[in-house]
Amino acid sequence: SAVISQKPSRDICQRGTSLTIQCQVDSQVTMMFWYRQQPGQSLTLIATANQGSEATYESGFVIDKFPISRPNLTFSTLTVSNMSPEDSSIYLCSVVTVTDTQYFGPGTRLTVL
Amino acid sequence: QKEVEQNSGPLSVPEGAIASLNCTYSDRGSQSFFWYRQYSGKSPELIMFIYSNGDKEDGRFTAQLNKASQYVSLLIRDSQPSDSATYLCAPREGFDNQGGKLIFGQGTELSVKP
C-alpha cells in the first residue's frame, strides 16, 4: 500500500483568495491524481498530475483555476485559485502504486466564505 | 459518456446477513474494477479489486465480475454495524490495466442494523 498525507487537512478561506494543497506519498508511485468531492456527491476527477510537465485536466477544469505541480514522483500540489463558495468541497489526492493499485489520501476539507 | 450505475440505496441489512452491492458499467474496454468503502467524513478506502471474470474472495468480502454482462458486485458476508458506509464501484477506463482513470459510480449507502 501507500501512505499518503495531505496538508492542510481543512481550511476556511475568504472569497477571492487562493489555497495550495500539498500531497506527499511515502513511496514512488506511477500516477497521481486530484479529485474533488462535493457534499453528498461522488468523486470527480480534476486532473492527472504529470511529473515534470503540465497536468492533464478533465473537462470542466482549467489550469488557471486549478494549477497543479508535480516536481517529483512522490509530491504534488493543487492550488484552488480565486475561490468562490462553489469551491467548497473535499479535495483528494490519489496515487497509483507500482502494483497498479489506487489509494486515496485523507483529503482536504475546504470551506469558502 | 462512460457511466457507472450502482443501487442508489440506502441498503439496509441485519447484522450477520449477506449484503449484496451491485454495479453496471458502460465502458467495454474496462479491464480492472475497484471497490472502495467510504465512511461519512472520511476518504475512500480500498477494499479490493478484480481483473478476471468470476469470484475473488478476501476475508468477508467477495467481488464478482462478469465482463460479458458488464456487471460487477461486492458481497459482504456476516455483515457488521461497522460495515455501515457508502460503497463505491470504480471501473478503470480503457483497454489496459496500467494507470488508467477510475470512473466512479454514485455509491451505495449500506446500513447494517444490530
Coordinates of N, CA and C in Angstrom, one line a residue:
Chain A
S1 N 0.8 -1.2 0.0 CA 0.0 0.0 0.0 C 0.9 1.2 0.0
A2 N 0.2 2.4 0.0 CA 0.9 3.7 0.1 C 0.4 4.5 1.2
V3 N 1.3 5.2 1.9 CA 0.8 6.1 2.9 C 0.9 7.5 2.3
I4 N -0.3 8.2 2.3 CA -0.4 9.5 1.7 C -0.8 10.5 2.7
S5 N -0.1 11.6 2.7 CA -0.5 12.7 3.6 C -0.9 13.9 2.8
Q6 N -1.8 14.7 3.3 CA -2.2 15.9 2.7 C -2.2 17.1 3.7
K7 N -1.8 18.2 3.2 CA -1.8 19.4 4.1 C -2.4 20.6 3.3
P8 N -3.3 21.4 3.9 CA -3.8 21.2 5.2 C -4.9 20.2 5.2
S9 N -5.4 19.7 6.4 CA -6.5 18.8 6.4 C -7.8 19.5 6.3
R10 N -7.8 20.8 6.7 CA -9.0 21.6 6.4 C -8.7 23.0 6.5
D11 N -9.5 23.8 5.9 CA -9.2 25.3 5.9 C -10.5 26.0 5.6
I12 N -10.6 27.2 6.2 CA -11.7 28.1 5.9 C -11.1 29.4 5.2
C13 N -11.5 29.7 4.0 CA -10.9 30.8 3.3 C -11.9 31.8 2.8
Q14 N -11.4 33.0 2.5 CA -12.3 34.0 2.1 C -12.4 34.0 0.6
R15 N -13.5 34.4 0.1 CA -13.7 34.5 -1.4 C -12.6 35.3 -2.0
G16 N -12.2 34.9 -3.2 CA -11.2 35.6 -3.9 C -9.7 35.3 -3.6
T17 N -9.5 34.5 -2.6 CA -8.2 34.1 -2.2 C -7.8 32.8 -2.9
S18 N -6.6 32.3 -2.6 CA -6.2 31.0 -3.2 C -5.6 30.1 -2.1
L19 N -5.7 28.8 -2.3 CA -5.2 27.9 -1.3 C -4.4 26.8 -2.1
T20 N -3.2 26.5 -1.5 CA -2.4 25.4 -2.1 C -2.5 24.2 -1.2
I21 N -2.8 23.1 -1.7 CA -2.9 21.8 -1.0 C -1.7 20.9 -1.4
Q22 N -1.1 20.4 -0.4 CA 0.1 19.5 -0.7 C -0.3 18.1 -0.5
C23 N 0.3 17.2 -1.3 CA 0.2 15.8 -1.2 C 1.5 15.1 -1.3
Q24 N 1.8 14.3 -0.2 CA 3.1 13.6 -0.1 C 2.8 12.1 0.1
V25 N 3.5 11.3 -0.7 CA 3.3 9.9 -0.6 C 4.7 9.3 -0.1
D26 N 4.6 8.2 0.6 CA 5.8 7.6 1.2 C 6.7 6.7 0.3
S27 N 6.2 6.5 -1.0 CA 6.9 5.7 -1.9 C 6.7 6.1 -3.3
Q28 N 7.5 5.7 -4.2 CA 7.4 6.1 -5.6 C 6.1 5.5 -6.1
V29 N 5.4 6.4 -6.9 CA 4.1 5.9 -7.5 C 4.2 6.2 -9.0
T30 N 3.3 5.5 -9.7 CA 3.3 5.7 -11.2 C 2.5 6.9 -11.6
M31 N 1.4 7.1 -10.9 CA 0.5 8.2 -11.2 C -0.1 8.9 -10.0
M32 N -0.4 10.2 -10.1 CA -1.0 10.9 -9.1 C -2.2 11.7 -9.7
F33 N -3.3 11.7 -9.0 CA -4.5 12.4 -9.4 C -5.0 13.3 -8.3
W34 N -5.8 14.3 -8.8 CA -6.5 15.1 -7.8 C -8.0 15.0 -8.1
Y35 N -8.8 14.8 -7.1 CA -10.2 14.6 -7.2 C -10.9 15.7 -6.3
R36 N -12.1 15.9 -6.6 CA -13.0 16.8 -5.8 C -14.2 16.0 -5.4
Q37 N -14.7 16.1 -4.2 CA -15.9 15.5 -3.8 C -16.8 16.5 -3.1
Q38 N -17.8 17.0 -3.8 CA -18.8 17.9 -3.2 C -19.7 17.3 -2.3
P39 N -20.3 18.0 -1.4 CA -21.2 17.4 -0.4 C -22.3 16.5 -1.0
G40 N -22.3 15.3 -0.5 CA -23.4 14.3 -0.9 C -23.1 13.7 -2.3
Q41 N -22.0 14.0 -2.9 CA -21.7 13.6 -4.3 C -20.6 12.6 -4.3
S42 N -20.4 11.9 -5.5 CA -19.3 11.0 -5.7 C -18.1 11.8 -6.0
L43 N -17.0 11.1 -6.4 CA -15.8 11.7 -6.7 C -15.7 12.2 -8.2
T44 N -15.2 13.4 -8.3 CA -15.0 13.9 -9.7 C -13.5 14.1 -9.9
L45 N -12.9 13.6 -11.0 CA -11.5 13.8 -11.3 C -11.3 15.2 -11.8
I46 N -10.3 15.9 -11.2 CA -10.0 17.2 -11.6 C -8.9 17.1 -12.7
A47 N -7.8 16.4 -12.4 CA -6.7 16.3 -13.3 C -5.7 15.2 -12.9
T48 N -4.9 14.8 -13.9 CA -3.8 13.9 -13.6 C -2.5 14.7 -13.5
A49 N -1.8 14.6 -12.4 CA -0.6 15.3 -12.2 C 0.6 14.6 -12.8
N50 N 1.2 15.2 -13.8 CA 2.3 14.6 -14.5 C 3.6 15.1 -14.0
Q51 N 4.6 14.2 -13.8 CA 5.8 14.6 -13.3 C 6.6 15.4 -14.3
G52 N 7.0 16.6 -13.9 CA 7.8 17.5 -14.8 C 7.2 18.1 -16.0
S53 N 5.9 17.9 -16.1 CA 5.1 18.5 -17.2 C 3.8 19.0 -16.8
E54 N 3.1 19.6 -17.6 CA 1.8 20.2 -17.3 C 0.8 19.1 -17.0
A55 N -0.1 19.3 -16.0 CA -1.1 18.4 -15.7 C -2.1 18.2 -16.8
T56 N -2.8 17.1 -16.8 CA -3.8 16.8 -17.8 C -5.2 17.0 -17.1
Y57 N -5.9 18.0 -17.6 CA -7.2 18.3 -16.9 C -8.4 17.7 -17.6
E58 N -9.4 17.4 -16.7 CA -10.6 16.8 -17.2 C -11.5 18.0 -17.7
S59 N -12.5 17.5 -18.5 CA -13.5 18.5 -19.0 C -14.1 19.3 -17.8
G60 N -14.1 20.6 -18.0 CA -14.7 21.5 -16.9 C -13.7 22.0 -15.9
F61 N -12.5 21.6 -16.0 CA -11.5 22.1 -15.1 C -10.3 22.7 -15.9
V62 N -9.8 23.8 -15.5 CA -8.8 24.5 -16.3 C -7.6 24.9 -15.4
I63 N -6.5 25.0 -16.0 CA -5.2 25.2 -15.3 C -5.2 26.6 -14.6
D64 N -5.9 27.6 -15.1 CA -5.9 28.9 -14.4 C -6.6 28.8 -13.1
K65 N -7.6 28.0 -13.0 CA -8.3 27.8 -11.8 C -7.7 26.8 -10.8
F66 N -7.2 25.8 -11.3 CA -6.6 24.7 -10.5 C -5.2 24.3 -11.0
P67 N -4.2 25.2 -10.8 CA -2.8 24.9 -11.2 C -2.3 23.8 -10.3
I68 N -1.6 22.9 -11.0 CA -1.1 21.7 -10.3 C 0.4 21.5 -10.7
S69 N 1.2 21.2 -9.6 CA 2.6 20.8 -9.9 C 2.9 19.4 -9.4
R70 N 3.9 18.8 -10.0 CA 4.4 17.5 -9.5 C 5.9 17.5 -9.8
P71 N 6.7 18.0 -8.9 CA 8.1 18.2 -9.2 C 8.9 16.8 -9.1
N72 N 8.3 15.9 -8.4 CA 9.0 14.6 -8.4 C 7.9 13.5 -8.2
L73 N 8.4 12.2 -8.0 CA 7.5 11.1 -8.1 C 6.6 10.9 -6.8
T74 N 6.9 11.7 -5.8 CA 6.2 11.5 -4.5 C 5.5 12.7 -4.0
F75 N 5.5 13.8 -4.7 CA 4.9 15.0 -4.2 C 4.2 15.8 -5.3
S76 N 3.0 16.3 -4.9 CA 2.2 17.2 -5.8 C 1.5 18.2 -5.0
T77 N 1.2 19.3 -5.7 CA 0.4 20.4 -5.1 C -0.8 20.7 -6.1
L78 N -1.9 21.1 -5.5 CA -3.1 21.6 -6.2 C -3.4 22.9 -5.6
T79 N -3.5 23.9 -6.4 CA -3.9 25.3 -5.9 C -5.4 25.5 -6.4
V80 N -6.2 26.0 -5.5 CA -7.5 26.4 -5.9 C -7.5 27.9 -5.9
S81 N -7.6 28.5 -7.1 CA -7.4 30.0 -7.2 C -8.7 30.8 -7.2
N82 N -8.6 32.0 -6.8 CA -9.7 32.9 -6.8 C -11.0 32.2 -6.4
M83 N -11.0 31.8 -5.2 CA -12.0 30.9 -4.7 C -13.4 31.6 -4.5
S84 N -14.4 30.8 -4.7 CA -15.8 31.2 -4.5 C -16.4 30.2 -3.6
P85 N -17.6 30.5 -3.0 CA -18.3 29.4 -2.2 C -18.5 28.1 -2.9
E86 N -18.7 28.2 -4.2 CA -18.9 26.9 -5.0 C -17.7 26.0 -5.0
D87 N -16.5 26.5 -4.6 CA -15.3 25.7 -4.5 C -15.3 24.9 -3.2
S88 N -16.2 25.2 -2.3 CA -16.2 24.5 -1.0 C -16.5 23.0 -1.3
S89 N -15.5 22.2 -0.8 CA -15.5 20.8 -1.2 C -14.4 20.1 -0.4
I90 N -14.4 18.7 -0.6 CA -13.2 18.0 -0.2 C -12.3 17.7 -1.4
Y91 N -11.1 18.0 -1.2 CA -10.1 17.7 -2.3 C -9.2 16.6 -1.9
L92 N -9.1 15.6 -2.8 CA -8.4 14.4 -2.5 C -7.3 14.1 -3.5
C93 N -6.2 13.8 -2.9 CA -5.1 13.3 -3.7 C -5.2 11.8 -3.8
S94 N -4.8 11.2 -5.0 CA -4.9 9.8 -5.2 C -3.7 9.3 -5.9
V95 N -3.2 8.1 -5.6 CA -2.0 7.6 -6.3 C -2.2 6.2 -6.8
V96 N -1.4 5.9 -7.8 CA -1.4 4.5 -8.3 C 0.0 4.0 -8.0
T97 N 0.1 2.9 -7.3 CA 1.3 2.3 -6.9 C 1.9 1.4 -8.0
V98 N 3.1 1.0 -7.8 CA 3.8 0.1 -8.8 C 3.1 -1.2 -8.9
T99 N 2.2 -1.6 -8.0 CA 1.4 -2.8 -8.1 C 0.1 -2.5 -8.8
D100 N 0.0 -1.2 -9.3 CA -1.2 -0.8 -10.1 C -2.5 -0.7 -9.2
T101 N -2.3 -0.4 -8.0 CA -3.4 -0.3 -7.1 C -3.6 1.2 -6.7
Q102 N -4.8 1.7 -6.6 CA -5.0 3.1 -6.4 C -5.5 3.4 -5.0
Y103 N -4.9 4.3 -4.4 CA -5.2 4.7 -3.0 C -5.5 6.2 -2.9
F104 N -6.3 6.6 -1.9 CA -6.6 8.0 -1.7 C -6.0 8.5 -0.4
G105 N -5.7 9.8 -0.5 CA -5.2 10.5 0.7 C -6.4 10.8 1.6
P106 N -6.1 11.4 2.8 CA -7.1 11.7 3.8 C -8.0 12.8 3.4
G107 N -7.6 13.6 2.4 CA -8.5 14.7 1.9 C -8.2 16.0 2.6
T108 N -8.6 17.1 1.9 CA -8.6 18.5 2.5 C -10.0 19.0 2.4
R109 N -10.5 19.4 3.5 CA -11.9 19.9 3.6 C -11.8 21.4 3.5
L110 N -12.3 22.0 2.4 CA -12.2 23.4 2.1 C -13.6 24.1 2.2
T111 N -13.6 25.1 3.0 CA -14.9 25.9 3.1 C -14.5 27.4 2.7
V112 N -15.3 27.9 1.7 CA -15.0 29.2 1.2 C -16.2 30.1 1.6
L113 N -15.9 31.2 2.3 CA -16.9 32.1 2.8 C -17.2 33.3 1.9
Chain B
Q1 N -20.2 9.1 -23.2 CA -20.1 9.3 -21.8 C -20.0 7.9 -21.1
K2 N -18.9 7.7 -20.4 CA -18.8 6.4 -19.7 C -19.5 6.5 -18.4
E3 N -20.3 5.5 -18.1 CA -21.2 5.6 -16.9 C -21.0 4.3 -16.1
V4 N -21.2 4.6 -14.8 CA -21.2 3.5 -13.8 C -22.5 3.7 -13.0
E5 N -23.3 2.6 -12.9 CA -24.6 2.7 -12.2 C -24.5 1.7 -11.0
Q6 N -24.9 2.3 -9.8 CA -25.0 1.5 -8.6 C -26.4 1.6 -8.0
N7 N -26.8 0.6 -7.2 CA -28.0 0.7 -6.5 C -28.0 2.0 -5.7
S8 N -29.0 2.8 -5.7 CA -29.0 4.1 -5.1 C -29.0 4.0 -3.6
G9 N -29.6 2.9 -3.1 CA -29.7 2.7 -1.6 C -30.6 3.7 -1.0
P10 N -30.6 3.8 0.3 CA -29.8 3.0 1.2 C -30.2 1.6 1.3
L11 N -29.2 0.7 1.4 CA -29.5 -0.7 1.5 C -29.3 -1.1 3.0
S12 N -30.4 -1.6 3.5 CA -30.4 -2.0 5.0 C -30.4 -3.5 5.1
V13 N -29.5 -4.0 5.9 CA -29.4 -5.5 6.2 C -29.2 -5.7 7.7
P14 N -29.7 -6.8 8.2 CA -29.5 -7.1 9.6 C -28.1 -7.6 9.8
E15 N -27.6 -7.4 11.0 CA -26.3 -7.9 11.4 C -26.2 -9.4 11.2
G16 N -25.1 -9.8 10.6 CA -24.9 -11.2 10.3 C -25.3 -11.7 8.9
A17 N -26.1 -10.8 8.2 CA -26.6 -11.2 6.9 C -25.6 -10.9 5.8
I18 N -25.9 -11.3 4.6 CA -25.0 -11.0 3.5 C -25.6 -9.7 2.8
A19 N -24.7 -8.8 2.6 CA -25.0 -7.6 1.9 C -24.5 -7.7 0.4
S20 N -25.4 -7.4 -0.5 CA -25.0 -7.5 -1.9 C -25.1 -6.2 -2.6
L21 N -23.9 -5.7 -3.1 CA -23.8 -4.4 -3.7 C -23.5 -4.6 -5.2
N22 N -24.3 -4.0 -6.1 CA -24.3 -4.2 -7.5 C -23.8 -3.0 -8.3
C23 N -23.2 -3.3 -9.4 CA -22.7 -2.2 -10.2 C -22.6 -2.6 -11.7
T24 N -23.1 -1.8 -12.6 CA -23.0 -2.0 -14.0 C -22.2 -0.8 -14.6
Y25 N -21.5 -1.1 -15.7 CA -20.7 -0.1 -16.3 C -20.8 -0.1 -17.8
S26 N -20.5 1.0 -18.4 CA -20.8 1.1 -19.9 C -19.5 0.9 -20.7
D27 N -18.3 1.1 -20.1 CA -17.1 1.1 -20.9 C -16.7 -0.4 -21.1
R28 N -16.8 -0.9 -22.3 CA -16.5 -2.3 -22.6 C -15.0 -2.5 -22.5
G29 N -14.2 -1.4 -22.6 CA -12.8 -1.6 -22.5 C -12.2 -1.7 -21.1
S30 N -13.1 -1.5 -20.1 CA -12.6 -1.6 -18.7 C -12.1 -3.0 -18.4
Q31 N -11.0 -3.2 -17.8 CA -10.4 -4.5 -17.5 C -10.2 -4.7 -16.1
S32 N -10.2 -3.6 -15.3 CA -10.0 -3.8 -13.8 C -11.0 -3.0 -13.1
F33 N -11.4 -3.5 -11.9 CA -12.5 -2.9 -11.2 C -12.2 -2.8 -9.7
F34 N -12.5 -1.7 -9.2 CA -12.1 -1.4 -7.8 C -13.3 -1.2 -6.9
W35 N -13.3 -1.6 -5.7 CA -14.3 -1.3 -4.7 C -13.7 -0.6 -3.6
Y36 N -14.3 0.6 -3.2 CA -13.9 1.4 -2.1 C -15.0 1.5 -1.1
R37 N -14.6 1.7 0.1 CA -15.6 2.0 1.2 C -15.3 3.4 1.7
Q38 N -16.4 4.1 1.9 CA -16.2 5.5 2.4 C -17.1 5.7 3.6
Y39 N -16.5 5.9 4.7 CA -17.3 6.3 5.9 C -17.5 7.8 5.8
S40 N -18.6 8.2 6.5 CA -19.0 9.6 6.4 C -17.9 10.5 6.9
G41 N -17.5 11.5 6.1 CA -16.5 12.4 6.5 C -15.0 11.9 6.3
K42 N -14.9 10.7 5.8 CA -13.6 10.2 5.5 C -13.3 10.0 4.1
S43 N -12.1 9.7 3.7 CA -11.7 9.5 2.3 C -12.0 8.0 1.9
P44 N -12.1 7.7 0.7 CA -12.3 6.3 0.2 C -11.2 5.4 0.6
E45 N -11.6 4.2 1.0 CA -10.6 3.2 1.5 C -10.8 2.0 0.6
L46 N -9.7 1.5 0.0 CA -9.7 0.4 -1.0 C -10.1 -0.9 -0.2
I47 N -11.1 -1.6 -0.7 CA -11.5 -2.9 -0.2 C -10.8 -4.0 -1.0
M48 N -11.0 -3.9 -2.3 CA -10.4 -5.0 -3.1 C -10.6 -4.6 -4.6
F49 N -9.9 -5.3 -5.4 CA -10.0 -5.1 -6.9 C -10.1 -6.4 -7.6
I50 N -10.6 -6.4 -8.8 CA -10.8 -7.7 -9.5 C -10.5 -7.4 -11.0
Y51 N -9.8 -8.3 -11.6 CA -9.4 -8.2 -13.0 C -10.1 -9.3 -13.9
S52 N -10.3 -10.5 -13.3 CA -10.7 -11.6 -14.1 C -12.2 -11.9 -13.8
N53 N -12.8 -12.5 -14.8 CA -14.2 -12.9 -14.7 C -14.3 -14.0 -13.6
G54 N -15.4 -14.0 -12.8 CA -15.5 -14.9 -11.7 C -15.5 -14.2 -10.4
D55 N -15.1 -15.0 -9.4 CA -15.2 -14.5 -8.0 C -13.7 -14.3 -7.5
K56 N -13.6 -13.4 -6.6 CA -12.4 -13.1 -5.9 C -12.7 -12.9 -4.4
E57 N -12.2 -13.7 -3.5 CA -12.5 -13.6 -2.1 C -11.4 -13.0 -1.3
D58 N -11.8 -12.1 -0.3 CA -10.8 -11.6 0.6 C -11.5 -11.4 1.9
G59 N -11.3 -12.4 2.8 CA -11.9 -12.3 4.1 C -13.4 -12.4 3.9
R60 N -14.2 -11.5 4.5 CA -15.6 -11.5 4.4 C -16.1 -10.9 3.1
F61 N -15.2 -10.4 2.3 CA -15.6 -9.8 1.0 C -15.4 -10.7 -0.2
T62 N -16.4 -10.7 -1.1 CA -16.2 -11.4 -2.4 C -16.6 -10.4 -3.5
A63 N -15.7 -10.2 -4.4 CA -16.0 -9.5 -5.6 C -16.4 -10.4 -6.7
Q64 N -17.4 -10.1 -7.5 CA -17.8 -10.9 -8.6 C -17.8 -10.1 -9.9
L65 N -17.2 -10.6 -11.0 CA -17.1 -9.9 -12.2 C -17.6 -10.7 -13.4
N66 N -18.5 -10.1 -14.2 CA -18.9 -10.7 -15.4 C -18.8 -9.6 -16.5
K67 N -17.7 -9.7 -17.3 CA -17.4 -8.7 -18.3 C -18.4 -8.7 -19.4
A68 N -18.9 -9.9 -19.8 CA -19.9 -10.0 -20.9 C -21.1 -9.2 -20.5
S69 N -21.5 -9.3 -19.3 CA -22.7 -8.6 -18.8 C -22.4 -7.2 -18.3
Q70 N -21.1 -6.8 -18.3 CA -20.7 -5.5 -17.8 C -21.2 -5.3 -16.4
Y71 N -21.0 -6.3 -15.6 CA -21.5 -6.3 -14.2 C -20.5 -6.7 -13.2
V72 N -20.4 -6.0 -12.1 CA -19.5 -6.3 -11.0 C -20.3 -6.1 -9.7
S73 N -20.0 -7.0 -8.8 CA -20.7 -6.9 -7.5 C -19.7 -7.1 -6.4
L74 N -20.2 -6.8 -5.2 CA -19.4 -7.0 -3.9 C -20.4 -7.6 -2.9
L75 N -20.0 -8.8 -2.4 CA -20.8 -9.4 -1.3 C -20.0 -9.2 0.0
I76 N -20.7 -8.9 1.0 CA -20.2 -8.8 2.3 C -20.9 -9.8 3.2
R77 N -20.1 -10.8 3.6 CA -20.7 -11.9 4.5 C -20.6 -11.5 5.9
D78 N -21.5 -12.0 6.7 CA -21.6 -11.7 8.2 C -21.4 -10.2 8.4
S79 N -22.3 -9.5 7.8 CA -22.3 -8.0 7.9 C -22.3 -7.5 9.4
Q80 N -21.5 -6.5 9.6 CA -21.3 -5.9 10.9 C -21.8 -4.5 10.9
P81 N -22.2 -3.9 12.0 CA -22.6 -2.5 12.0 C -21.4 -1.6 11.6
S82 N -20.2 -2.1 11.8 CA -19.0 -1.3 11.3 C -18.9 -1.3 9.8
D83 N -19.6 -2.1 9.1 CA -19.6 -2.1 7.7 C -20.5 -1.0 7.1
S84 N -21.3 -0.4 8.0 CA -22.2 0.7 7.5 C -21.3 1.9 6.9
A85 N -21.5 2.1 5.7 CA -20.7 3.1 4.9 C -21.3 3.2 3.5
T86 N -20.7 4.1 2.7 CA -21.0 4.1 1.3 C -19.9 3.3 0.5
Y87 N -20.4 2.5 -0.4 CA -19.5 1.7 -1.2 C -19.5 2.2 -2.6
L88 N -18.3 2.4 -3.1 CA -18.1 3.0 -4.4 C -17.5 1.9 -5.3
C89 N -18.1 1.8 -6.5 CA -17.6 0.9 -7.5 C -16.9 1.8 -8.5
A90 N -15.7 1.3 -9.0 CA -14.9 2.2 -9.9 C -14.2 1.3 -10.9
P91 N -14.8 1.2 -12.1 CA -14.0 0.5 -13.2 C -12.9 1.4 -13.6
R92 N -11.8 0.8 -14.1 CA -10.7 1.6 -14.6 C -11.0 1.7 -16.1
E93 N -10.9 3.0 -16.6 CA -11.1 3.3 -18.0 C -10.1 2.6 -18.9
G94 N -10.5 2.2 -20.1 CA -9.5 1.9 -21.1 C -9.4 0.4 -21.3
F95 N -8.4 0.1 -22.2 CA -8.2 -1.3 -22.6 C -7.0 -1.9 -22.0
D96 N -6.4 -1.3 -21.0 CA -5.3 -2.0 -20.3 C -5.4 -1.7 -18.8
N97 N -4.6 -2.4 -18.0 CA -4.7 -2.3 -16.6 C -3.8 -1.3 -16.0
Q98 N -3.0 -0.6 -16.8 CA -2.0 0.2 -16.3 C -2.4 1.7 -16.1
G99 N -2.7 2.1 -14.9 CA -2.7 3.5 -14.7 C -3.8 4.3 -15.3
G100 N -4.9 3.7 -15.8 CA -6.0 4.5 -16.4 C -6.8 5.1 -15.3
K101 N -7.7 6.0 -15.7 CA -8.5 6.7 -14.8 C -9.6 5.8 -14.3
L102 N -10.0 6.0 -13.0 CA -11.1 5.3 -12.5 C -12.4 6.1 -12.8
I103 N -13.5 5.4 -13.1 CA -14.8 6.1 -13.3 C -15.6 5.7 -12.1
F104 N -16.1 6.6 -11.4 CA -16.8 6.3 -10.1 C -18.3 6.4 -10.3
G105 N -19.0 5.4 -9.7 CA -20.4 5.4 -9.5 C -20.8 6.4 -8.4
Q106 N -22.1 6.5 -8.2 CA -22.6 7.4 -7.2 C -22.5 6.8 -5.8
G107 N -22.3 5.5 -5.8 CA -22.1 4.8 -4.5 C -23.4 4.3 -3.9
T108 N -23.3 3.2 -3.2 CA -24.5 2.7 -2.5 C -24.2 2.8 -1.0
E109 N -25.2 3.4 -0.3 CA -25.1 3.5 1.2 C -25.6 2.2 1.8
L110 N -24.8 1.6 2.6 CA -25.2 0.4 3.3 C -25.3 0.7 4.8
S111 N -26.4 0.2 5.3 CA -26.7 0.3 6.8 C -26.9 -1.1 7.3
V112 N -26.1 -1.5 8.3 CA -26.2 -2.8 8.9 C -26.8 -2.5 10.3
K113 N -28.0 -3.1 10.5 CA -28.7 -2.9 11.8 C -28.3 -4.0 12.8
P114 N -28.0 -3.6 14.0 CA -27.7 -4.6 15.1 C -28.9 -5.4 15.4

